[in-house]
N, CA, C and O of each residue as an XYZ file, in Angstrom:
944
protein
N     114.282    100.456    104.631
C     114.309     99.205    104.996
C     113.329     98.337    104.117
O     112.161     98.575    103.808
N     114.234     97.133    103.763
C     113.542     96.876    102.352
C     112.077     96.127    102.787
O     111.815     95.897    103.967
N     111.192     95.793    101.707
C     110.091     95.312    101.639
C     110.401     94.246    101.211
O     111.362     93.944    100.503
N     108.963     93.150    101.947
C     109.758     91.269    102.041
C     108.485     91.033    101.267
O     108.126     89.888    101.543
N     107.544     91.653    100.330
C     106.489     90.971     99.317
C     106.373     91.620     98.688
O     106.574     92.815     98.903
N     105.890     91.005     97.325
C     105.422     91.897     96.361
C     104.227     93.576     96.482
O     103.022     93.330     96.419
N     104.462     94.455     96.574
C     103.964     95.471     96.656
C     103.531     95.772     95.504
O     103.868     95.197     94.470
N     102.421     97.085     95.621
C     102.472     98.385     94.355
C     102.697     99.379     95.013
O     103.055     99.031     96.138
N     102.677    100.313     94.915
C     102.870    101.543     95.393
C     101.811    102.864     94.519
O     101.685    102.951     93.297
N     101.150    103.791     95.577
C     100.426    104.842     94.729
C     101.477    106.114     94.455
O     102.032    106.623     95.429
N     101.723    106.590     93.182
C     101.951    107.843     93.665
C     100.912    109.096     93.336
O      99.857    109.091     92.703
N     101.691    110.286     94.082
C     100.903    111.523     93.867
C     100.727    112.419     94.174
O     100.300    112.757     95.278
N     101.121    113.335     92.918
C     101.693    114.112     92.196
C     100.879    115.364     93.209
O      99.652    115.295     93.275
N     101.840    116.849     94.226
C     101.053    117.295     94.586
C     100.643    118.396     94.135
O     101.152    118.935     95.118
N     100.081    119.490     93.426
C      99.532    120.448     92.437
C     100.282    121.759     93.256
O     100.879    122.613     92.600
N     100.214    121.817     94.407
C     101.441    122.768     95.247
C     102.140    123.478     94.149
O     102.015    124.627     93.725
N     103.001    122.377     93.756
C     104.227    122.446     92.388
C     103.763    122.623     91.222
O     104.434    122.545     90.193
N     102.514    122.888     91.288
C     102.607    122.925     89.800
C     102.157    123.983     89.063
O     101.224    124.389     89.755
N     102.231    124.808     87.943
C     102.119    125.875     87.316
C     100.937    126.063     87.296
O     100.269    125.334     86.563
N     100.230    127.163     88.138
C      98.437    127.544     88.444
C      98.216    127.833     87.263
O      97.085    127.487     86.920
N      99.082    128.552     86.108
C      98.194    129.257     85.468
C      97.733    128.653     84.355
O      96.858    129.031     83.576
N      98.676    127.278     84.347
C      98.127    125.964     83.671
C      97.868    124.839     84.163
O      98.449    123.808     83.823
N      96.787    124.920     85.190
C      96.887    124.489     86.087
C      95.887    123.249     85.789
O      96.156    122.455     86.690
N      94.570    122.508     84.747
C      94.170    121.819     84.247
C      95.092    120.817     83.632
O      95.028    119.612     83.874
N      96.102    121.473     82.684
C      96.629    120.905     81.912
C      97.759    119.948     82.326
O      98.134    118.908     81.785
N      98.270    120.671     83.602
C      99.228    120.096     84.610
C      98.622    118.564     85.344
O      99.121    117.451     85.504
N      97.350    119.159     85.658
C      96.601    118.053     86.284
C      96.473    116.504     84.989
O      96.649    115.335     85.333
N      96.157    116.927     83.651
C      96.042    116.074     82.604
C      97.803    115.432     82.685
O      98.331    114.343     82.909
N      98.072    116.258     82.490
C     100.083    115.451     82.550
C     100.315    114.448     83.412
O     101.038    113.460     83.278
N      99.509    114.855     84.482
C     100.220    114.041     85.623
C      98.806    113.052     85.309
O      99.215    112.023     85.847
N      98.112    112.872     85.051
C      97.163    111.400     84.290
C      97.893    110.346     83.305
O      97.962    109.117     83.300
N      98.398    111.345     82.493
C      98.703    110.494     81.681
C     100.449    110.113     81.857
O     100.915    109.183     81.198
N     101.289    110.885     82.757
C     102.519    110.042     82.792
C     102.073    109.113     83.951
O     102.922    108.798     84.785
N     100.805    108.653     84.064
C     100.833    107.609     84.728
C     100.303    107.677     87.016
O      99.827    106.698     87.590
N     100.529    108.725     87.565
C     100.284    109.280     88.371
C      98.419    107.910     88.830
O      97.543    107.462     88.089
N      98.691    107.768     90.432
C      97.328    107.287     90.319
C      96.829    108.209     91.501
O      95.791    107.614     91.792
N      96.907    109.326     92.406
C      96.514    109.857     93.091
C      96.514    111.258     92.681
O      97.612    111.425     92.152
N      95.548    112.872     92.632
C      96.041    113.559     92.801
C      95.638    114.252     94.241
O      94.591    114.228     94.888
N      97.396    115.119     94.554
C      97.564    115.577     96.283
C      96.807    116.978     96.087
O      96.736    117.647     95.056
N      96.308    117.220     97.243
C      96.157    118.815     96.613
C      96.017    119.067     98.771
O      95.498    118.565     99.768
N      97.037    120.354     98.263
C      97.404    121.030     99.749
C      96.833    122.186     99.760
O      97.042    123.160     99.037
N      95.902    122.002    100.845
C      95.038    122.873    101.471
C      95.495    124.032    102.588
O      95.495    123.402    103.645
N      95.911    125.501    102.906
C      96.364    126.056    104.182
C      95.962    127.526    104.368
O      96.109    128.560    103.717
N      95.498    127.243    105.320
C      94.770    128.662    105.585
C      95.451    129.734    106.233
O      94.751    130.683    106.586
N      97.169    129.790    106.550
C      97.614    130.703    106.851
C      97.875    130.967    108.265
O      98.560    131.891    108.703
N      97.136    129.883    109.076
C      96.860    130.076    110.601
C      96.940    128.394    111.063
O      96.974    128.417    112.294
N      96.964    127.602    110.802
C      97.902    125.995    110.724
C      98.945    126.042    110.682
O      99.821    125.694    111.474
N      98.963    126.516    109.668
C     100.382    126.694    108.565
C     100.496    128.052    108.419
O      99.460    128.700    108.567
N     101.990    128.912    108.045
C     102.004    129.967    107.487
C     101.218    130.531    106.231
O     100.386    131.438    106.215
N     101.763    129.653    105.039
C     101.030    130.041    103.468
C      99.418    129.902    103.362
O      98.691    129.354    104.190
N      99.182    130.279    102.628
C      97.954    130.068    102.432
C      97.964    129.624    100.955
O      98.805    129.887    100.095
N      96.824    128.881    100.855
C      97.379    128.141     99.409
C      95.746    128.256     98.578
O      95.371    129.309     98.063
N      94.795    126.806     98.573
C      94.213    126.747     97.815
C      92.758    126.801     99.009
O      92.847    126.756    100.236
N      91.292    126.922     98.061
C      90.222    126.327     98.079
C      89.335    125.341     97.144
O      89.565    124.961     95.996
N      88.300    125.064     97.964
C      87.093    124.562     97.384
C      86.887    124.607     95.598
O      86.607    123.680     94.839
N      87.174    126.220     95.267
C      86.740    126.622     93.946
C      87.887    125.639     93.406
O      87.529    124.645     92.773
N      89.485    125.916     93.668
C      90.029    125.368     92.603
C      90.601    123.816     92.283
O      91.245    123.214     91.423
N      89.760    123.531     93.868
C      89.701    122.207     93.773
C      88.603    121.472     92.770
O      88.772    120.412     92.167
N      87.785    122.067     92.762
C      86.690    121.947     91.109
C      87.279    121.521     90.358
O      87.403    120.354     89.988
N      88.007    123.019     89.827
C      88.709    123.130     88.666
C      89.534    121.815     88.313
O      89.596    121.147     87.281
N      90.070    121.708     89.405
C      91.222    121.008     89.062
C      90.277    119.304     88.859
O      90.547    118.562     87.915
N      89.278    118.969     89.841
C      88.432    117.486     89.840
C      88.026    117.553     87.946
O      88.122    116.527     87.273
N      87.684    118.606     87.457
C      87.005    118.366     86.361
C      88.101    118.432     85.045
O      87.818    118.622     83.862
N      89.323    118.231     85.599
C      90.342    117.958     84.481
C      90.944    116.094     84.300
O      91.484    115.472     83.385
N      90.465    115.718     85.774
C      90.700    114.025     85.620
C      89.679    113.054     86.477
O      88.707    113.114     87.230
N      90.475    112.220     85.907
C      89.362    110.751     86.490
C      89.821    110.759     87.960
O      89.065    110.786     88.931
N      90.916    110.737     87.980
C      92.226    110.272     89.202
C      91.505    110.886     90.012
O      90.879    111.901     89.708
N      91.495    110.080     91.732
C      91.072    110.037     93.099
C      91.704    111.321     93.446
O      92.930    111.347     93.342
N      91.144    112.324     93.816
C      91.720    113.929     94.736
C      91.571    113.624     95.905
O      90.476    113.450     96.439
N      93.221    113.471     96.722
C      93.774    113.188     97.448
C      93.509    114.769     98.803
O      94.539    115.215     99.309
N      92.662    115.164     99.055
C      92.574    116.695     99.712
C      93.211    116.129    101.435
O      92.955    115.242    102.250
N      94.451    117.653    101.236
C      95.157    117.067    102.758
C      94.860    119.011    103.211
O      95.566    119.844    102.641
N      93.537    119.574    104.478
C      93.573    119.973    104.930
C      95.092    120.428    105.947
O      95.571    119.581    106.700
N      95.552    121.470    105.861
C      96.345    122.062    106.704
C      95.901    123.023    107.577
O      96.627    124.017    107.544
N      94.641    123.134    108.632
C      93.767    124.033    108.328
C      93.393    123.923    110.162
O      93.434    122.886    110.824
N      93.077    125.165    110.616
C      92.602    124.598    111.699
C      90.352    124.778    111.792
O      89.643    125.435    111.030
N      90.044    124.169    112.641
C      89.020    124.294    112.555
C      88.088    123.275    111.394
O      86.873    123.418    111.259
N      88.898    122.256    110.617
C      88.370    121.616    109.346
C      87.074    121.139    109.023
O      86.431    121.170    107.973
N      86.755    120.556    110.498
C      85.425    120.154    110.176
C      84.150    121.584    109.996
O      82.935    121.557    110.190
N      84.756    122.353    109.702
C      83.839    123.740    109.716
C      83.976    123.757    107.600
O      83.490    124.690    106.959
N      84.628    122.684    106.986
C      84.909    123.119    105.886
C      84.577    121.653    104.979
O      84.184    121.672    103.812
N      84.764    120.700    105.587
C      84.932    119.233    104.715
C      83.596    119.368    103.865
O      83.728    119.339    102.641
N      82.288    119.515    104.414
C      81.376    120.172    103.130
C      81.811    120.705    102.041
O      81.490    120.186    100.972
N      82.408    121.538    102.060
C      82.144    122.045    100.824
C      83.237    121.232    100.161
O      82.903    120.790     99.062
N      84.681    120.875    100.632
C      85.345    120.140     99.982
C      84.626    118.792     99.261
O      84.804    118.573     98.062
N      84.029    118.157     99.870
C      83.412    116.967    100.026
C      83.060    117.386     98.093
O      83.690    116.945     97.131
N      81.917    118.311     98.076
C      81.239    118.674     97.336
C      82.074    119.606     96.375
O      81.557    120.531     95.750
N      82.994    119.381     96.333
C      84.174    119.944     95.222
C      85.176    118.854     94.258
O      85.918    118.748     93.282
N      84.641    118.291     95.198
C      85.140    116.558     94.328
C      86.365    116.154     95.066
O      87.234    115.896     94.233
N      86.879    115.959     96.500
C      87.489    115.254     97.310
C      86.862    113.799     97.052
O      85.706    113.378     97.045
N      88.456    113.055     96.788
C      87.793    111.580     97.114
C      88.148    110.794     98.760
O      87.384    110.116     99.447
N      89.655    111.212     99.046
C      89.699    111.473    100.368
C      90.064    112.901    101.284
O      90.548    113.936    100.826
N      89.753    112.681    102.439
C      89.898    114.292    103.276
C      90.905    113.820    104.318
O      90.766    112.798    104.990
N      91.957    114.685    104.389
C      92.868    114.774    105.794
C      92.822    115.299    106.301
O      93.119    116.383    105.799
N      92.453    115.400    107.808
C      92.664    116.328    108.461
C      93.834    115.893    109.431
O      94.226    114.757    109.698
N      94.351    117.320    109.956
C      95.817    117.484    111.121
C      95.317    116.642    112.024
O      94.137    116.536    111.689
N      95.522    115.865    113.123
C      95.409    115.562    114.176
C      95.591    116.481    115.389
O      94.995    116.389    116.462
N      96.483    117.352    115.049
C      96.880    118.411    115.807
C      95.931    119.642    115.836
O      95.941    120.465    116.751
N      94.961    119.704    114.555
C      94.419    120.748    114.210
C      92.648    120.584    114.725
O      91.669    121.313    114.569
N      92.848    119.316    115.359
C      91.073    119.131    115.787
C      90.564    118.368    117.073
O      90.441    117.144    117.120
N      90.290    119.216    118.087
C      90.021    119.463    119.795
C      89.476    117.801    119.444
O      90.038    116.862    120.007
N      88.530    117.606    118.631
C      87.745    116.397    118.935
C      87.937    115.441    117.382
O      87.225    115.385    116.379
N      89.045    114.863    117.694
C      89.539    114.135    116.210
C      88.224    113.377    116.305
O      87.189    113.897    115.888
N      88.234    112.343    116.762
C      87.049    111.198    116.721
C      85.798    111.746    115.827
O      85.354    111.336    114.754
N      85.355    112.939    116.755
C      84.136    112.997    116.458
C      84.317    113.594    115.100
O      83.267    113.568    114.458
N      85.473    114.199    114.379
C      85.569    114.714    112.826
C      85.781    112.958    111.814
O      85.096    112.618    110.849
N      86.398    112.526    112.162
C      87.131    111.237    111.512
C      85.128    110.322    111.467
O      84.552    109.549    110.702
N      84.811    110.966    112.625
C      83.107    109.681    112.499
C      82.697    110.345    111.807
O      82.396    109.722    110.788
N      82.428    111.582    111.721
C      81.683    112.935    110.426
C      81.835    112.363    108.972
O      80.971    112.199    108.110
N      83.483    112.051    108.941
C      83.325    111.590    107.515
C      83.032    110.435    107.128
O      82.517    110.219    106.031
N      83.392    109.313    108.186
C      83.012    108.102    107.996
C      81.657    107.667    107.831
O      81.371    106.638    107.218
N      80.636    108.592    108.479
C      79.431    108.234    108.931
C      78.252    109.100    108.590
O      77.126    108.628    108.747
N      78.366    110.022    108.250
C      77.343    111.644    107.807
C      77.063    111.916    106.591
O      77.814    111.889    105.616
N      75.973    112.178    106.652
C      76.179    112.837    105.089
C      76.845    114.398    104.682
O      77.043    115.196    105.599
N      77.060    114.643    103.750
C      76.531    113.744    101.830
C      78.081    113.144    102.156
O      78.571    112.570    101.183
N      78.942    113.184    103.382
C      80.377    112.221    103.136
C      80.172    110.409    102.479
O      80.886    109.879    101.627
N      79.034    109.807    103.174
C      78.918    108.495    102.983
C      78.560    108.447    101.593
O      79.195    107.720    100.828
N      77.654    109.115    101.218
C      76.741    108.622    100.006
C      77.995    109.290     98.853
O      77.891    109.039     97.652
N      79.334    110.283     99.481
C      80.199    110.516     97.926
C      81.469    109.851     98.159
O      82.574    110.107     97.681
N      81.047    108.780     99.136
C      81.976    107.485     99.329
C      83.832    108.150     99.655
O      84.954    107.741     99.358
N      83.230    109.447    100.472
C      84.506    109.852    101.306
C      85.164    108.862    101.700
O      84.536    107.918    102.180
N      86.704    108.798    101.603
C      87.838    107.965    102.608
C      88.162    109.226    103.411
O      88.215    110.335    102.879
N      88.424    108.966    104.997
C      88.797    109.576    105.994
C      90.327    109.571    106.037
O      90.736    108.453    105.726
N      91.260    110.382    106.299
C      93.115    110.630    106.543
C      93.304    111.437    107.377
O      93.154    112.604    107.016
N      93.640    111.224    108.589
C      94.632    111.389    109.495
C      96.100    112.219    109.480
O      97.032    111.422    109.374
N      96.490    113.481    109.551
C      98.018    113.632    109.086
C      98.742    113.606    110.548
O      98.409    114.039    111.651
N      99.555    113.106    110.201
C     100.666    113.474    112.029
C     102.065    114.469    111.376
O     102.876    114.132    110.514
N     101.975    115.804    112.161
C     103.200    116.460    112.279
C     104.517    115.166    112.791
O     104.434    114.082    113.370
N     105.612    115.929    112.251
C     106.875    115.705    112.530
C     107.184    115.027    114.336
O     107.878    114.098    114.751
N     106.688    115.581    114.715
C     106.596    115.955    116.211
C     105.900    115.003    116.808
O     106.177    114.501    117.898
N     104.714    114.654    115.905
C     103.481    113.865    116.726
C     103.326    112.468    116.985
O     102.938    111.679    116.123
N     103.629    112.138    118.183
C     103.674    110.487    118.781
C     102.345    109.663    117.465
O     101.266    110.144    117.121
N     102.720    108.886    117.201
C     101.396    107.773    116.875
C     100.517    107.365    117.912
O      99.486    106.835    117.500
N     100.622    107.453    118.992
C      99.472    107.499    120.235
C      98.846    108.387    119.556
O      98.184    107.483    119.048
N      98.352    109.483    118.973
C      97.780    110.103    118.521
C      96.548    109.712    117.885
O      95.632    110.472    117.570
N      96.597    108.582    117.738
C      95.746    107.543    116.981
C      95.236    106.573    117.302
O      94.595    105.759    116.638
N      95.618    106.615    118.863
C      94.892    105.408    119.225
C      93.815    104.966    119.631
O      93.663    103.855    120.139
N      92.240    106.491    119.289
C      91.327    105.920    119.910
C      90.613    105.931    117.765
O      89.413    105.743    117.567
N      91.080    106.044    117.180
C      90.522    106.362    115.912
C      90.907    105.590    114.418
O      90.286    105.334    113.387
N      92.456    105.352    114.983
C      92.870    103.939    114.293
C      92.275    103.391    113.204
O      92.463    103.702    112.028
N      91.361    102.352    113.756
C      90.425    101.364    113.072
C      89.190    102.130    112.132
O      88.191    101.704    111.553
N      89.795    103.460    112.297
C      88.247    103.948    111.201
C      88.284    104.796    109.917
O      87.571    105.375    109.096
N      89.941    104.426    110.351
C      91.088    105.314    109.364
C      90.978    104.466    107.691
O      90.707    103.273    107.550
N      91.173    105.131    106.930
C      91.117    104.859    105.346
C      92.894    105.322    105.057
O      93.411    104.940    104.007
N      93.597    106.023    105.913
C      94.420    107.016    105.655
C      95.462    107.785    106.710
O      95.148    108.804    107.327
N      96.552    107.224    106.793
C      97.403    107.976    107.725
C      98.090    108.587    106.926
O      98.501    108.035    105.905
N      98.438    110.209    107.301
C      99.555    110.460    106.357
C     100.396    110.502    107.299
O      99.919    110.851    108.379
N     101.833    110.196    107.274
C     102.928    111.104    107.967
C     103.866    111.744    107.239
O     104.533    111.412    106.259
N     103.785    112.879    108.002
C     104.528    114.124    107.651
C     106.009    114.215    107.759
O     106.550    114.576    108.804
N     106.826    113.812    106.430
C     107.841    114.097    106.816
C     108.790    114.539    106.416
O     109.918    114.109    106.174
N     107.911    116.173    106.285
C     108.502    117.629    106.862
C     107.528    118.599    107.512
O     106.354    118.737    107.167
N     108.026    119.130    108.304
C     107.078    120.202    108.966
C     106.414    120.821    108.216
O     107.032    121.548    107.438
N     104.665    120.793    108.118
C     103.768    121.385    106.769
C     103.800    122.957    107.090
O     103.838    123.609    108.134
N     103.762    123.336    105.451
C     103.228    124.890    105.062
C     103.873    125.249    104.042
O     103.511    126.151    103.287
N     104.798    124.641    103.930
C     105.544    124.849    102.764
C     106.598    123.822    101.311
O     107.411    122.965    101.656
N     106.397    124.080    100.124
C     106.786    122.857     99.465
C     108.709    123.000     99.733
O     109.368    123.836    100.352
N     109.208    121.488     98.764
C     110.455    121.491     98.480
C     111.621    121.907     99.639
O     112.594    122.656     99.565
N     111.071    121.066    100.761
C     111.988    120.887    102.044
C     112.747    119.358    101.906
O     112.244    118.370    101.370
N     113.671    119.416    102.341
C     114.726    118.100    102.387
C     113.905    116.959    104.086
O     114.029    117.268    105.271
N     113.122    115.661    103.487
C     112.601    115.100    104.940
C     113.658    115.291    105.958
O     114.854    115.583    105.983
N     112.776    115.022    106.729
C     113.006    114.789    108.434
C     113.630    113.138    108.574
O     112.854    112.437    109.223
N     115.165    112.231    107.976
C     115.113    111.089    108.360
C     114.255    109.573    109.531
O     113.766    108.443    109.552
N     114.690    110.938    110.392
C     113.973    109.762    111.776
C     111.814    109.777    111.737
O     111.027    109.228    112.507
N     111.602    110.484    110.735
C     110.108    110.598    111.039
C     109.514    109.148    110.196
O     108.351    108.773    110.044
N     110.721    108.567    109.764
C     110.630    107.523    109.004
C     110.023    106.388    109.823
O     109.111    105.608    109.549
N     110.750    106.512    110.850
C     110.022    105.183    111.713
C     109.246    105.380    112.326
O     109.543    104.849    113.396
N     107.790    106.104    112.457
C     106.664    106.077    112.216
C     105.895    104.961    111.632
O     104.971    104.381    112.203
N     106.594    104.564    109.803
C     105.900    103.413    108.998
C     106.348    102.636    109.574
O     105.621    101.643    109.616
N     107.762    102.477    110.397
C     107.580    100.656    111.053
C     106.397    100.855    112.035
O     105.448    100.093    111.853
N     106.292    101.770    113.068
C     105.799    101.737    114.126
C     104.345    101.606    113.759
O     103.492    101.150    114.520
N     104.161    101.969    112.736
C     102.376    102.158    112.353
C     102.567    100.363    111.551
O     101.816     99.420    111.802
N     102.973    100.350    111.225
C     102.749     98.329    110.774
C     102.573     97.488    111.881
O     101.588     96.761    112.006
N     103.741     97.577    112.908
C     103.786     96.883    114.041
C     102.347     96.811    114.424
O     101.735     95.748    114.529
N     101.577     98.589    114.733
C     100.410     98.569    115.455
C      99.122     97.976    114.635
O      98.096     97.460    115.080
N      99.455     98.181    113.525
C      98.147     97.529    112.768
C      98.272     96.042    112.651
O      97.289     95.451    112.204
N      99.320     95.352    112.980
C      99.387     94.278    113.424
C      98.673     93.366    114.305
O      98.057     92.319    114.100
N      99.072     94.452    115.934
C      99.152     94.697    117.172
C      97.181     94.132    117.066
O      96.520     93.255    117.622
N      96.896     95.170    116.086
C      95.207     95.420    116.151
C      94.393     94.672    115.143
O      93.313     94.810    114.567
N      95.321     93.871    115.181
C      94.724     92.891    114.196
C      93.999     93.089    113.003
O      93.159     92.335    112.512
N      94.551     94.580    112.425
C      93.122     95.053    111.810
C      93.102     94.500    109.712
O      93.815     95.229    109.022
N      92.491     93.569    109.091
C      92.481     92.844    108.238
C      92.349     94.027    107.190
O      92.607     93.730    106.024
N      91.945     95.450    107.493
C      92.157     95.962    106.463
C      92.567     97.679    106.543
O      91.896     98.696    106.366
N      93.676     97.491    106.816
C      94.515     98.489    107.750
C      94.065     99.716    106.911
O      93.236     99.503    106.026
N      94.508    100.930    107.090
C      94.495    102.353    106.733
C      95.892    101.959    105.694
O      96.922    101.339    105.958
N      95.535    102.454    104.732
C      96.837    103.167    103.710
C      97.582    103.988    104.259
O      97.021    104.949    104.787
N      99.181    103.898    104.332
C     100.153    104.762    105.055
C     100.590    105.860    103.604
O     100.712    105.436    102.455
N     100.749    107.135    103.974
C     101.219    107.542    102.982
C     101.863    108.846    103.650
O     101.345    109.449    104.590
N     103.393    109.289    102.861
C     104.161    109.943    103.208
C     103.940    111.253    102.694
O     103.125    111.359    101.777
N     104.606    112.423    103.184
C     104.415    113.924    102.389
C     105.384    114.450    102.678
O     105.371    115.231    103.630
N     106.501    114.217    101.993
C     107.479    115.351    101.959
C     109.068    115.094    102.013
O     109.854    114.489    102.743
N     109.126    116.018    100.643
C     110.778    115.641    100.753
C     110.689    114.518     99.787
O     111.740    113.912     99.994
N     109.955    113.794     98.715
C     110.162    112.474     97.916
C     110.484    113.155     96.954
O     109.946    114.188     96.555
N     111.904    112.286     96.289
C     112.257    112.377     94.957
C     112.799    110.922     94.658
O     112.988    109.978     95.425
N     113.044    111.084     92.904
C     113.216    110.081     92.958
C     114.513    109.463     92.841
O     114.809    108.685     91.935
N     115.412    109.884     93.933
C     116.348    109.740     94.128
C     116.385    109.179     95.894
O     117.053    108.319     96.467
N     115.747    109.757     96.171
C     115.078    108.790     97.803
C     113.985    107.746     97.834
O     113.598    107.042     98.767
N     113.502    107.842     96.314
C     111.901    107.483     97.118
C     111.757    105.809     97.834
O     110.830    105.353     98.502
N     113.165    105.088     97.357
C     113.154    103.725     98.082
C     113.609    104.315     99.308
O     114.254    103.339     99.691
N     113.774    105.200    100.257
C     113.830    105.389    101.910
C     112.296    105.272    102.225
O     112.000    105.016    103.392
N     110.930    105.489    100.977
C     109.705    105.212    101.331
C     108.579    104.155    101.515
O     107.425    104.180    101.942
N     109.658    102.945    100.860
C     108.826    101.869    100.952
C     108.006    101.540    101.403
O     107.037    101.181    100.733
N     108.005    101.520    102.229
C     107.316    100.732    103.841
C     105.452    101.365    103.431
O     104.381    100.774    103.574
N     105.797    102.948    102.834
C     104.296    103.749    102.760
C     103.580    103.181    101.541
O     104.367    102.734    100.707
N     102.487    103.098    101.269
C     101.641    102.582    100.355
C     101.575    103.484     99.315
O     102.106    103.160     98.253
N     100.773    105.049     99.457
C     101.096    106.521     98.949
C     102.784    107.617     98.997
O     103.753    107.688     99.752
N     102.503    108.045     98.193
C     104.345    108.617     97.987
C     103.166    110.173     97.795
O     102.001    109.955     97.463
N     103.509    111.237     97.975
C     103.016    112.323     97.216
C     104.255    112.900     96.877
O     105.165    112.782     97.698
N     104.438    113.428     95.951
C     105.309    114.295     95.363
C     104.817    115.599     94.520
O     103.872    115.691     93.737
N     105.921    116.738     95.002
C     105.914    117.825     94.453
C     106.668    118.690     93.724
O     106.167    119.474     92.918
N     107.578    118.627     93.895
C     108.644    119.333     93.232
C     109.682    117.708     92.863
O     110.220    117.229     91.865
N     109.583    117.453     93.811
C     110.427    115.944     93.014
C     110.286    115.733     91.616
O     111.041    115.278     90.756
N     108.370    116.473     91.604
C     108.348    115.339     89.769
C     107.804    117.182     89.152
O     108.654    117.658     88.399
N     107.046    117.760     89.310
C     107.383    119.047     88.618
C     108.007    119.337     88.486
O     108.098    119.689     87.310
N     109.053    119.571     89.200
C     110.367    120.618     88.839
C     111.396    119.190     88.412
O     112.414    119.327     89.091
N     111.498    118.087     87.685
C     112.089    116.702     87.782
C     112.995    117.264     87.314
O     112.434    117.559     86.259
N     114.260    117.796     87.186
C     115.486    118.294     86.138
C     115.802    116.927     85.247
O     116.562    117.077     84.291
N     115.469    116.108     85.404
C     116.319    114.877     84.399
C     115.500    114.616     82.755
O     115.973    114.315     81.659
N     114.020    114.905     83.236
C     113.356    114.787     81.674
C     111.882    114.924     82.479
O     112.043    115.461     83.575
N     110.205    114.492     82.137
C     109.235    114.992     81.819
C     108.530    113.883     82.978
O     109.106    112.855     83.335
N     106.857    114.416     83.595
C     106.584    114.257     84.569
C     106.274    112.224     84.331
O     106.278    111.523     85.343
N     106.085    111.700     83.193
C     106.045    110.469     82.880
C     107.583    109.537     83.312
O     107.606    108.460     83.907
N     108.676    110.255     82.854
C     110.214    109.449     83.188
C     110.162    110.079     85.008
O     110.818    109.513     85.883
N     109.469    111.031     85.231
C     110.093    111.097     87.379
C     108.593    109.897     87.814
O     108.741    108.941     88.577
N     107.584    110.159     87.304
C     106.684    108.576     87.795
C     107.572    107.089     87.680
O     107.681    106.335     88.647
N     108.140    106.825     86.424
C     108.348    105.988     86.174
C     109.914    105.385     86.756
O     110.282    104.211     86.774
N     110.668    106.607     87.213
C     112.127    106.671     87.861
C     111.561    106.542     89.437
O     111.841    105.411     89.834
N     111.024    107.133     90.228
C     109.915    106.431     91.535
C     109.605    105.547     91.535
O     110.219    104.948     92.418
N     108.744    104.742     90.915
C     108.444    103.151     90.817
C     109.335    102.036     90.643
O     109.283    100.837     90.920
N     110.439    103.051     89.922
C     111.810    101.842     89.928
C     112.656    101.653     90.809
O     113.372    100.652     90.785
N     112.740    102.567     91.749
C     113.253    103.422     92.517
C     112.718    102.367     93.825
O     113.491    101.853     94.633
N     111.505    102.221     93.818
C     110.782    101.560     95.033
C     110.809    100.205     94.750
O     110.693     99.404     95.678
N     111.000     99.675     93.155
C     110.977     98.439     93.385
C     112.336     97.716     93.424
O     112.612     96.601     92.982
N     112.829     98.277     93.821
C     114.455     98.358     93.875
C     115.161     97.277     95.720
O     116.132     96.678     96.183
N     113.259     97.878     96.144
C     113.721     97.254     97.358
C     112.477     95.960     97.675
O     111.752     95.924     98.669
N     112.485     95.332     96.957
C     111.673     94.617     96.256
C     112.630     93.120     96.604
O     112.210     92.136     97.212
N     113.958     93.303     96.040
C     114.798     92.580     95.667
C     116.149     92.314     97.049
O     117.114     91.580     96.836
């Protein structure tokens, strides 16, 4: 869908696709390439099949960059681990609506409780491809970020599911109906590449994993500039 006004987009490389033997270098290279955030996928082997990284790896990555750390918790009972990730250097913490039996309370903790308030943690909620946006009805005004999963979570390098993009338009309409003066940012996660970036133009933040770290046509900087160039075509 064509954007209708001047906009800017945040590019968030997902370090799930980075070379973990050189993680600090990879994170610094993303910042040098012009990325805006660093996306950190945390998987527990229960909510999703894979197991990835924890607070210690986040803390190490945090030392390598001044960029905001966008931490995506694909884990059950995320409220048990919020403090560890906050203190390890998270800037944004996103939980899954499907993983939180008391979603409102989890969001409230991130927005109002200590140490999250003092640390300036922003609160996000992610929606799996099958999850309707109505799952956010009672928390939407409190959120800083909504993550639309355009693949099923659990592993990288999947092709995106085109019909999930309808949620971006539905969420924009919902923000307008609610009269939100400062609506949450919309993030898309899954299948983003330079070649299809224009499809995600209604989002504010694009997570890009293999599409950046395994970009076949050049450097990380080439990938970031290519993403921005594709998105800019939607403004014409």
